[in-house]
Amino acid sequence: MSAARSRLLQLTAAAFWLLSMFAAQTAVAQTPVQVSSPDGEIVVTVSDDSGNAQYKIDYRGEQLIAPSRLGMRFKDQEGFETNFEIVASEVASADETWEQPWGERRFVRDHHNELYVKFRAIDNPDRRFAVRFRLFDDGVGFRYEIGKQKKLGKVEITDELTQFSVGENTTSWSIPSGEFNRYEYIYSETPAGQVQDAHTPITFKKSSGVHFSIHEAALVNYSGMSLQRLRPGTFKAQLSRWSDGVLVKTKTPFVTPWRTIQISPDAKGLLNSDLILNLNEPNKLGDVSWVEPAKYVGIWWEMHIRDASWGMKPLHGATNENVKRYIDFAARNGFKGILVEGWNVGWDDNWFGNGKVFSFTTTYPDFDLAALAAYAEERGVRIIGHHETGGAATHYERQMEDAFALYEANGVRTVKTGYVADAGGIQRIDDKGVERFEWHDSQFMVNHHLNVVKAAAKYKIAINPHEPIKDTGLRRTYPNWIAREGARGQEFNAWGTPPNPPEHTAILPFTRMLAGPMDFTPGIFDLEPNKKPPVRDDMQRSDPSNRPQTTLAKQLALYIVLYSPIQMAADLPENYEKRPDAFQFIKDVPTDWEESIAIAGEIGDFVAFARKDRNSDDWYLGALTDEDTRELEISLDFLNQGQAYVAEIYRDGDNADWKTRPYDMIIEQRTVTADEIMTLPLAASGGAAVRFYPTSR
Ligand code: NOJ
Ligand code: CA
């Protein structure tokens, strides 16, 4: 049974009524064809004017995407380009709710109307393609569906012609694509007409206040899409490529990833959208109770600030003694995981972009995996594994099963992977044994990451890739794909030059985070780490201007604002021990949520989220601002009516300022109810974090 058919069987009575109306319309198409979102606010129009397949999107009567092309080109074969007509279209509708094993909310509603449009070459009935549109109240997804057909078996895609005509004066927030540092760039706010090329998610704001964001969902066996400027304000899909220049190698029948446009009347509405997840297939792994959302600590920041090294030289971090110290700290403070980087042979060599030097099963002599795993287990803690590949993907694939088996035998349930190599520098060994260099967002890496995730699932291991392929919601299908990096994270505040600016975390929720969870690694308490004298002469620190450009309270707010089911307490144990009062919030905050609500926000200015714990009646609130001080008035109407709560508030003090008084923080308790408005004063690059628990607990 096709997915569409099984969906139809689950329709509610109301949707059946809609369906019967639609069924009457299923016929040889009169063009253009149209469909609207369940609430009627979004309208997609598909046409074949002058033989060109095109779509456009209107929202509340305003044109968001002007008529934009559809189609693709193939190597050595005729593609789907000009001279096509719409020959039929079908509509359908669905309204169902599904449950996430973990996530920012337990239940997700998938309510959409669908339009399936069949195109055929005017002069050759054998050449056909279809485009499926799904319209939700929070946006649109569409994908190409290419059936089996005469003379089209194996195909090599040389261009995807999809365009997005957004208007040159539309404000945009984006990072460049095709640059060496992959997705790790500072966001720019510019008119869309000035964007040359950009990774997705790229987010836009119309002068009407309407916001929308372009990305993709279910990126499987295809290459990643970025946007390339065709004309100012008009972008085309730019697919990453193989080393031989082909963009995608596939065969009919196939479907492309969904091209997505999330739409909201305001900025915060984007943050409440489940569109990307709804366009992914349901869980294929079955019982995933072994995937454990949790907080973790680790041997990590000390390498980034040069207190220690990954390799044996100059000063090894992952020693038995040091790992035990972290395990004790984790056990004392209720952390379930301890990440250990620099445990395996290879770091001493020239590994950056050259991971062939790594063994994933041979430990350094001063790191005893079995003994440490046992030590951790006795204390209710698990080691979090680490596989830095230096971008040597084939080399890693050859070892990964053994590596996962070793970790599984030692109680490891989560592995962080890494692909530190310049973009375009991923090493692949081809069938003939020849070394090729591939892109991090190529079809090769899209497939590699999924191979790793599927292999890890056999060993009940969850994967958290750094320098990853971007997230397109595949955690729904493979819930052991637990988080990833894919943006500038906290590490840039150790050595970034420049570090992340104050507005960075006020932009991430509206861009990178729309794709899915990020392993940002919040919670740095020593906000000027590079001011400390070096531990040794041969371990000079980075420039002191590299530091988190935030207040202490903002570091706490990040645990709520930047969603991830695994959250690191990234700083050194001694820095937490110096500030036990602020540390209490990190100890308390959960990482798995029953519900999440974006309450307020403007891109690059401020943002506030409320989230309800999945395992208690507690609510949490996180708010942060850019370099400007501001006061947020937050309605507490998310709390249960008629219930009194203790609010434990961690907020910037009256003189707080990220540059001059970053540690000025007030911790206070109040009894509150859902009827109140809470005023939160935020300092320059400040924040607030609040825990609410019922007084009747
Ligand atoms: C880059 C990752 O983002 C970082 O977290 C890790 O410590 C280093 N690579 C080394 O693997
Ligand atoms: Ca990184």
Short mmCIF file of C-alpha atoms in Angstrom, two decimals, residues 233-672:
data_model
loop_
_atom_site.label_atom_id
_atom_site.label_comp_id
_atom_site.label_asym_id
_atom_site.label_seq_id
_atom_site.Cartn_x
_atom_site.Cartn_y
_atom_site.Cartn_z
CA GLY A 233 15.65 38.19 -5.17
CA THR A 234 15.26 35.08 -7.34
CA PHE A 235 17.12 31.96 -6.27
CA LYS A 236 17.47 28.57 -7.81
CA ALA A 237 18.16 25.24 -6.15
CA GLN A 238 21.88 24.60 -6.14
CA LEU A 239 22.65 20.97 -5.43
CA SER A 240 25.95 19.91 -3.93
CA ARG A 241 27.96 17.63 -6.22
CA TRP A 242 30.04 14.50 -6.48
CA SER A 243 33.75 14.81 -7.23
CA ASP A 244 32.99 14.00 -10.88
CA GLY A 245 30.65 16.97 -11.14
CA VAL A 246 27.36 15.05 -11.20
CA LEU A 247 24.85 16.36 -8.66
CA VAL A 248 22.77 13.27 -7.96
CA LYS A 249 23.10 9.67 -9.14
CA THR A 250 19.88 7.73 -8.95
CA LYS A 251 17.39 5.67 -10.92
CA THR A 252 13.69 5.77 -11.56
CA PRO A 253 11.39 5.59 -9.75
CA PHE A 254 12.61 8.16 -7.24
CA VAL A 255 11.38 11.09 -5.20
CA THR A 256 13.40 14.17 -4.26
CA PRO A 257 13.56 15.64 -0.76
CA TRP A 258 10.72 18.02 0.03
CA ARG A 259 11.47 21.65 -0.70
CA THR A 260 9.93 23.47 2.24
CA ILE A 261 8.62 26.97 2.86
CA GLN A 262 7.59 27.52 6.48
CA ILE A 263 5.26 30.51 6.77
CA SER A 264 4.04 32.56 9.71
CA PRO A 265 2.42 35.97 10.27
CA ASP A 266 5.22 36.77 12.73
CA ALA A 267 8.74 35.63 13.64
CA LYS A 268 7.82 33.50 16.63
CA GLY A 269 5.28 31.48 14.65
CA LEU A 270 8.12 29.93 12.66
CA LEU A 271 9.47 28.47 15.90
CA ASN A 272 6.23 26.61 16.60
CA SER A 273 6.18 24.88 13.20
CA ASP A 274 6.38 21.08 12.91
CA LEU A 275 6.35 21.10 9.12
CA ILE A 276 9.80 19.58 8.62
CA LEU A 277 9.03 16.63 10.90
CA ASN A 278 5.60 16.14 9.35
CA LEU A 279 7.19 15.71 5.92
CA ASN A 280 9.42 12.88 7.11
CA GLU A 281 8.49 9.20 7.23
CA PRO A 282 7.46 7.64 10.58
CA ASN A 283 9.94 5.86 12.85
CA LYS A 284 11.55 2.89 11.09
CA LEU A 285 13.50 1.65 14.11
CA GLY A 286 10.64 0.43 16.32
CA ASP A 287 11.40 0.45 20.03
CA VAL A 288 13.96 3.19 20.66
CA SER A 289 13.78 3.27 24.45
CA TRP A 290 17.58 2.92 24.35
CA VAL A 291 17.84 6.43 22.90
CA GLU A 292 18.37 8.48 26.02
CA PRO A 293 17.81 12.24 26.10
CA ALA A 294 20.14 13.49 28.84
CA LYS A 295 22.61 16.10 30.01
CA TYR A 296 26.27 15.38 29.82
CA VAL A 297 29.66 16.74 30.81
CA GLY A 298 32.93 15.93 29.16
CA ILE A 299 36.57 16.17 28.38
CA TRP A 300 36.07 18.77 25.73
CA TRP A 301 36.20 22.49 26.65
CA GLU A 302 39.61 22.01 28.24
CA MET A 303 40.99 21.09 24.83
CA HIS A 304 39.33 24.05 23.15
CA ILE A 305 40.80 26.52 25.65
CA ARG A 306 44.15 24.65 25.65
CA ASP A 307 44.24 23.35 29.19
CA ALA A 308 44.75 19.92 27.62
CA SER A 309 45.19 18.22 24.27
CA TRP A 310 43.41 15.50 22.29
CA GLY A 311 46.74 13.80 21.55
CA MET A 312 49.26 12.41 24.04
CA LYS A 313 51.27 15.54 23.44
CA PRO A 314 51.55 18.15 24.70
CA LEU A 315 49.22 17.37 27.62
CA HIS A 316 46.76 14.51 27.21
CA GLY A 317 43.21 15.22 28.46
CA ALA A 318 41.59 11.76 28.28
CA THR A 319 43.68 10.11 30.97
CA ASN A 320 42.21 7.55 33.37
CA GLU A 321 42.63 9.97 36.22
CA ASN A 322 40.96 12.89 34.47
CA VAL A 323 38.09 10.79 33.13
CA LYS A 324 37.43 9.50 36.67
CA ARG A 325 37.37 13.06 37.94
CA TYR A 326 34.64 13.88 35.41
CA ILE A 327 32.72 10.68 36.17
CA ASP A 328 32.72 11.59 39.88
CA PHE A 329 31.58 15.10 39.05
CA ALA A 330 28.82 13.78 36.77
CA ALA A 331 27.62 11.31 39.42
CA ARG A 332 27.63 13.95 42.18
CA ASN A 333 25.55 16.32 40.10
CA GLY A 334 23.12 14.00 38.35
CA PHE A 335 24.58 14.02 34.83
CA LYS A 336 24.03 10.81 32.88
CA GLY A 337 26.81 11.11 30.32
CA ILE A 338 30.45 11.98 30.06
CA LEU A 339 31.89 12.67 26.62
CA VAL A 340 35.50 11.65 26.18
CA GLU A 341 37.39 13.11 23.22
CA GLY A 342 40.99 12.24 22.39
CA TRP A 343 40.83 8.65 23.66
CA ASN A 344 41.84 6.82 20.50
CA VAL A 345 45.03 6.58 18.51
CA GLY A 346 45.50 9.10 15.72
CA TRP A 347 45.29 12.54 17.31
CA ASP A 348 49.06 12.90 17.54
CA ASP A 349 49.39 12.81 13.80
CA ASN A 350 48.28 15.30 11.23
CA TRP A 351 44.57 14.47 11.40
CA PHE A 352 42.84 17.68 10.26
CA GLY A 353 41.28 16.68 6.95
CA ASN A 354 43.23 13.44 7.12
CA GLY A 355 41.38 10.96 9.30
CA LYS A 356 43.12 7.92 7.86
CA VAL A 357 45.41 8.13 10.88
CA PHE A 358 42.58 7.31 13.29
CA SER A 359 41.87 3.94 14.80
CA PHE A 360 38.41 3.70 16.35
CA THR A 361 39.21 0.61 18.36
CA THR A 362 42.70 1.30 19.73
CA THR A 363 42.88 3.44 22.84
CA TYR A 364 45.75 5.57 24.01
CA PRO A 365 47.80 3.72 26.68
CA ASP A 366 46.66 6.01 29.49
CA PHE A 367 42.95 5.46 28.75
CA ASP A 368 41.46 2.12 29.88
CA LEU A 369 38.02 2.00 28.28
CA ALA A 370 36.75 -1.14 30.03
CA ALA A 371 37.86 -0.04 33.50
CA LEU A 372 36.48 3.46 33.04
CA ALA A 373 33.19 2.17 31.64
CA ALA A 374 32.83 -0.07 34.72
CA TYR A 375 33.74 2.83 37.01
CA ALA A 376 31.10 4.96 35.29
CA GLU A 377 28.43 2.27 35.41
CA GLU A 378 28.87 1.81 39.15
CA ARG A 379 28.04 5.49 39.50
CA GLY A 380 25.05 5.54 37.14
CA VAL A 381 26.93 7.32 34.38
CA ARG A 382 27.69 6.29 30.79
CA ILE A 383 30.63 7.22 28.63
CA ILE A 384 29.65 9.14 25.50
CA GLY A 385 31.83 7.96 22.65
CA HIS A 386 33.67 10.06 20.14
CA HIS A 387 34.63 9.28 16.55
CA GLU A 388 36.50 12.16 14.95
CA THR A 389 37.00 11.07 11.34
CA GLY A 390 38.96 14.05 10.03
CA GLY A 391 36.63 13.70 7.04
CA ALA A 392 37.94 10.25 6.06
CA ALA A 393 34.48 8.82 5.52
CA THR A 394 35.34 5.55 3.78
CA HIS A 395 38.08 4.82 6.29
CA TYR A 396 35.54 5.31 9.06
CA GLU A 397 32.84 3.22 7.37
CA ARG A 398 35.29 0.33 7.22
CA GLN A 399 35.82 0.45 10.99
CA MET A 400 32.50 1.62 12.32
CA GLU A 401 30.82 -1.73 13.00
CA ASP A 402 33.79 -2.86 15.12
CA ALA A 403 33.89 0.53 16.78
CA PHE A 404 30.18 0.46 17.67
CA ALA A 405 30.49 -3.11 18.95
CA LEU A 406 33.36 -2.05 21.22
CA TYR A 407 31.37 0.88 22.54
CA GLU A 408 28.20 -1.17 23.01
CA ALA A 409 30.15 -3.71 25.06
CA ASN A 410 31.21 -0.83 27.29
CA GLY A 411 27.75 0.58 27.88
CA VAL A 412 28.05 3.49 25.45
CA ARG A 413 24.66 4.67 24.16
CA THR A 414 25.61 7.86 22.33
CA VAL A 415 28.50 8.61 19.99
CA LYS A 416 29.54 12.03 18.78
CA THR A 417 31.06 11.86 15.31
CA GLY A 418 33.10 14.57 13.59
CA TYR A 419 34.15 15.45 10.06
CA VAL A 420 36.79 18.13 10.50
CA ALA A 421 37.93 18.83 6.94
CA ASP A 422 37.43 21.82 4.71
CA ALA A 423 34.25 21.72 2.66
CA GLY A 424 34.98 19.63 -0.42
CA GLY A 425 37.65 17.74 1.50
CA ILE A 426 35.83 14.57 2.54
CA GLN A 427 37.93 11.55 1.60
CA ARG A 428 36.12 8.79 -0.26
CA ILE A 429 37.83 5.70 -1.60
CA ASP A 430 36.02 4.63 -4.77
CA ASP A 431 35.40 1.09 -6.09
CA LYS A 432 38.80 1.03 -7.75
CA GLY A 433 40.61 2.13 -4.62
CA VAL A 434 41.16 5.67 -5.88
CA GLU A 435 40.89 8.51 -3.37
CA ARG A 436 38.27 11.15 -4.24
CA PHE A 437 37.33 14.36 -2.45
CA GLU A 438 33.68 15.04 -1.73
CA TRP A 439 31.57 17.77 -0.18
CA HIS A 440 30.06 17.58 3.30
CA ASP A 441 26.58 18.12 1.80
CA SER A 442 27.01 15.84 -1.23
CA GLN A 443 24.87 12.81 -1.99
CA PHE A 444 27.82 10.72 -0.90
CA MET A 445 27.77 12.25 2.58
CA VAL A 446 23.98 12.27 2.78
CA ASN A 447 24.19 8.50 2.29
CA HIS A 448 27.22 8.13 4.53
CA HIS A 449 25.51 9.78 7.50
CA LEU A 450 22.43 7.60 7.12
CA ASN A 451 24.63 4.49 6.82
CA VAL A 452 26.31 5.45 10.09
CA VAL A 453 22.99 6.10 11.83
CA LYS A 454 21.53 2.78 10.63
CA ALA A 455 24.65 0.82 11.58
CA ALA A 456 24.71 2.47 15.02
CA ALA A 457 21.07 1.50 15.58
CA LYS A 458 22.06 -2.16 15.41
CA TYR A 459 24.24 -1.54 18.46
CA LYS A 460 21.61 0.61 20.21
CA ILE A 461 23.74 3.69 19.76
CA ALA A 462 22.54 7.23 19.05
CA ILE A 463 24.59 9.51 16.77
CA ASN A 464 25.46 13.19 17.18
CA PRO A 465 27.50 14.32 14.16
CA HIS A 466 29.60 17.46 14.11
CA GLU A 467 30.55 19.06 10.78
CA PRO A 468 27.43 17.15 9.68
CA ILE A 469 25.02 17.17 6.83
CA LYS A 470 22.29 19.63 7.77
CA ASP A 471 19.22 18.37 9.59
CA THR A 472 16.12 17.76 7.49
CA GLY A 473 13.96 16.07 10.13
CA LEU A 474 15.23 12.51 9.71
CA ARG A 475 15.17 12.07 13.49
CA ARG A 476 11.49 11.21 13.02
CA THR A 477 12.40 8.22 10.86
CA TYR A 478 15.62 7.35 12.71
CA PRO A 479 15.16 8.56 16.29
CA ASN A 480 18.75 7.58 17.15
CA TRP A 481 19.89 10.57 15.07
CA ILE A 482 19.79 12.50 18.29
CA ALA A 483 21.38 15.87 17.51
CA ARG A 484 24.09 17.47 15.44
CA GLU A 485 26.19 20.58 15.09
CA GLY A 486 25.88 22.34 11.71
CA ALA A 487 26.30 25.97 12.79
CA ARG A 488 28.74 28.01 14.83
CA GLY A 489 28.56 26.48 18.31
CA GLN A 490 30.10 27.38 21.63
CA GLU A 491 33.55 26.23 20.49
CA PHE A 492 33.88 29.43 18.45
CA ASN A 493 33.88 31.34 21.73
CA ALA A 494 37.11 29.58 22.67
CA TRP A 495 39.07 30.32 19.50
CA GLY A 496 36.71 31.71 16.85
CA THR A 497 38.21 35.14 16.10
CA PRO A 498 35.70 36.60 16.03
CA PRO A 499 33.65 34.66 18.58
CA ASN A 500 29.89 34.42 18.15
CA PRO A 501 28.40 37.92 18.37
CA PRO A 502 25.64 38.69 20.93
CA GLU A 503 22.91 38.38 18.31
CA HIS A 504 24.04 34.91 17.18
CA THR A 505 21.80 32.98 19.54
CA ALA A 506 18.94 35.39 18.78
CA ILE A 507 19.23 34.36 15.09
CA LEU A 508 19.89 30.61 15.43
CA PRO A 509 16.34 29.72 16.59
CA PHE A 510 14.88 31.33 13.45
CA THR A 511 17.39 29.76 11.04
CA ARG A 512 19.52 26.71 11.91
CA MET A 513 17.20 25.49 14.68
CA LEU A 514 14.19 25.31 12.33
CA ALA A 515 15.98 22.26 10.90
CA GLY A 516 16.20 20.42 14.23
CA PRO A 517 18.16 19.98 17.46
CA MET A 518 21.66 21.39 17.74
CA ASP A 519 24.52 20.24 19.97
CA PHE A 520 25.55 23.84 20.72
CA THR A 521 27.06 22.94 24.11
CA PRO A 522 25.90 25.79 26.37
CA GLY A 523 26.78 26.58 29.97
CA ILE A 524 30.18 28.27 29.98
CA PHE A 525 30.59 29.85 33.44
CA ASP A 526 34.13 31.23 33.16
CA LEU A 527 33.29 33.85 30.58
CA GLU A 528 36.88 34.95 29.94
CA PRO A 529 38.70 31.64 29.61
CA ASN A 530 41.53 32.98 27.49
CA LYS A 531 42.49 35.50 30.17
CA LYS A 532 43.78 32.68 32.37
CA PRO A 533 47.54 32.23 32.21
CA PRO A 534 48.50 29.27 30.03
CA VAL A 535 48.98 25.98 31.88
CA ARG A 536 52.37 25.59 30.20
CA ASP A 537 54.54 27.56 27.82
CA ASP A 538 53.80 25.23 24.97
CA MET A 539 50.04 25.63 25.48
CA GLN A 540 49.50 29.30 24.75
CA ARG A 541 45.87 30.34 24.89
CA SER A 542 43.95 31.94 22.10
CA ASP A 543 43.33 35.69 21.94
CA PRO A 544 41.51 36.92 25.10
CA SER A 545 38.90 38.61 22.91
CA ASN A 546 37.66 35.08 22.24
CA ARG A 547 35.04 34.55 24.89
CA PRO A 548 31.30 33.95 25.13
CA GLN A 549 29.86 37.39 24.45
CA THR A 550 27.04 36.84 26.94
CA THR A 551 26.13 37.28 30.56
CA LEU A 552 26.03 34.28 32.88
CA ALA A 553 22.22 34.32 32.90
CA LYS A 554 22.22 34.10 29.11
CA GLN A 555 24.31 30.92 29.27
CA LEU A 556 21.49 29.42 31.38
CA ALA A 557 18.80 30.65 28.98
CA LEU A 558 20.49 28.74 26.14
CA TYR A 559 19.37 25.43 27.69
CA ILE A 560 15.77 26.39 26.93
CA VAL A 561 16.21 28.48 23.81
CA LEU A 562 18.44 26.10 21.80
CA TYR A 563 16.60 22.80 21.80
CA SER A 564 18.53 19.55 21.97
CA PRO A 565 17.61 16.25 23.66
CA ILE A 566 21.25 16.02 24.70
CA GLN A 567 22.62 19.14 26.36
CA MET A 568 26.16 19.53 27.52
CA ALA A 569 27.27 21.34 30.63
CA ALA A 570 30.29 22.38 28.65
CA ASP A 571 32.53 24.11 31.19
CA LEU A 572 35.13 22.63 33.52
CA PRO A 573 33.90 21.09 36.80
CA GLU A 574 35.86 23.63 38.85
CA ASN A 575 34.04 26.50 37.17
CA TYR A 576 30.68 25.02 38.14
CA GLU A 577 31.86 24.35 41.65
CA LYS A 578 32.67 28.04 42.04
CA ARG A 579 29.07 29.02 41.24
CA PRO A 580 26.81 26.34 42.78
CA ASP A 581 23.80 28.68 42.84
CA ALA A 582 23.77 29.28 39.09
CA PHE A 583 24.77 25.66 38.46
CA GLN A 584 21.57 24.54 40.18
CA PHE A 585 19.59 25.57 37.10
CA ILE A 586 21.69 23.33 34.84
CA LYS A 587 21.24 20.48 37.29
CA ASP A 588 17.47 20.96 37.28
CA VAL A 589 16.73 21.62 33.63
CA PRO A 590 15.41 18.60 31.67
CA THR A 591 16.13 17.90 28.00
CA ASP A 592 12.94 16.11 26.95
CA TRP A 593 9.70 18.04 26.65
CA GLU A 594 5.98 17.41 26.73
CA GLU A 595 5.33 20.72 25.00
CA SER A 596 7.29 23.73 23.75
CA ILE A 597 5.89 27.16 23.00
CA ALA A 598 7.74 30.06 21.41
CA ILE A 599 6.32 33.03 23.27
CA ALA A 600 8.04 36.02 21.74
CA GLY A 601 10.84 36.92 19.38
CA GLU A 602 12.20 39.04 16.58
CA ILE A 603 15.03 37.67 14.48
CA GLY A 604 18.41 38.87 15.67
CA ASP A 605 16.88 40.80 18.58
CA PHE A 606 15.36 38.52 21.20
CA VAL A 607 13.52 35.27 21.73
CA ALA A 608 11.62 33.53 24.55
CA PHE A 609 10.44 29.93 24.88
CA ALA A 610 8.39 28.08 27.48
CA ARG A 611 8.74 24.30 27.67
CA LYS A 612 7.02 21.72 29.84
CA ASP A 613 9.03 18.83 31.25
CA ARG A 614 8.00 15.42 29.91
CA ASN A 615 8.45 13.74 33.27
CA SER A 616 6.97 16.19 35.78
CA ASP A 617 4.56 19.12 36.07
CA ASP A 618 7.39 21.64 35.84
CA TRP A 619 7.62 24.34 33.23
CA TYR A 620 10.76 26.18 32.15
CA LEU A 621 11.19 29.54 30.49
CA GLY A 622 14.23 30.84 28.66
CA ALA A 623 14.65 34.29 27.17
CA LEU A 624 17.63 36.07 25.68
CA THR A 625 18.52 39.28 23.90
CA ASP A 626 21.15 40.55 21.47
CA GLU A 627 23.52 43.42 22.36
CA ASP A 628 20.57 45.63 23.38
CA THR A 629 19.09 45.69 26.85
CA ARG A 630 15.35 45.21 26.90
CA GLU A 631 12.47 44.29 29.14
CA LEU A 632 10.23 41.41 28.15
CA GLU A 633 6.68 41.10 29.42
CA ILE A 634 5.86 37.42 29.40
CA SER A 635 2.31 36.21 29.93
CA LEU A 636 2.41 33.08 32.09
CA ASP A 637 -0.78 31.74 30.51
CA PHE A 638 1.04 28.58 29.48
CA LEU A 639 0.89 27.43 33.14
CA ASN A 640 -2.07 25.36 34.36
CA GLN A 641 -5.03 27.57 35.30
CA GLY A 642 -5.83 27.52 39.02
CA GLN A 643 -2.44 26.12 39.98
CA ALA A 644 0.10 28.13 41.97
CA TYR A 645 3.73 27.66 41.02
CA VAL A 646 7.04 28.56 42.61
CA ALA A 647 9.05 30.45 40.02
CA GLU A 648 12.81 30.18 40.49
CA ILE A 649 14.14 33.06 38.45
CA TYR A 650 17.73 33.40 37.28
CA ARG A 651 18.08 36.80 35.65
CA ASP A 652 20.57 39.54 34.88
CA GLY A 653 21.30 41.87 37.78
CA ASP A 654 20.70 45.61 37.54
CA ASN A 655 24.27 46.30 36.46
CA ALA A 656 24.79 43.27 34.28
CA ASP A 657 26.40 43.76 30.89
CA TRP A 658 28.19 41.05 28.90
CA LYS A 659 31.30 43.22 28.52
CA THR A 660 31.70 44.71 31.95
CA ARG A 661 29.58 42.80 34.51
CA PRO A 662 28.69 39.44 32.96
CA TYR A 663 28.36 37.65 36.31
CA ASP A 664 25.89 40.09 37.81
CA MET A 665 22.93 37.77 38.27
CA ILE A 666 19.93 37.66 40.58
CA ILE A 667 18.33 34.43 41.70
CA GLU A 668 14.92 34.94 43.26
CA GLN A 669 11.81 32.94 44.06
CA ARG A 670 8.19 34.03 43.71
CA THR A 671 4.81 32.36 43.76
CA VAL A 672 3.00 32.92 40.48
#
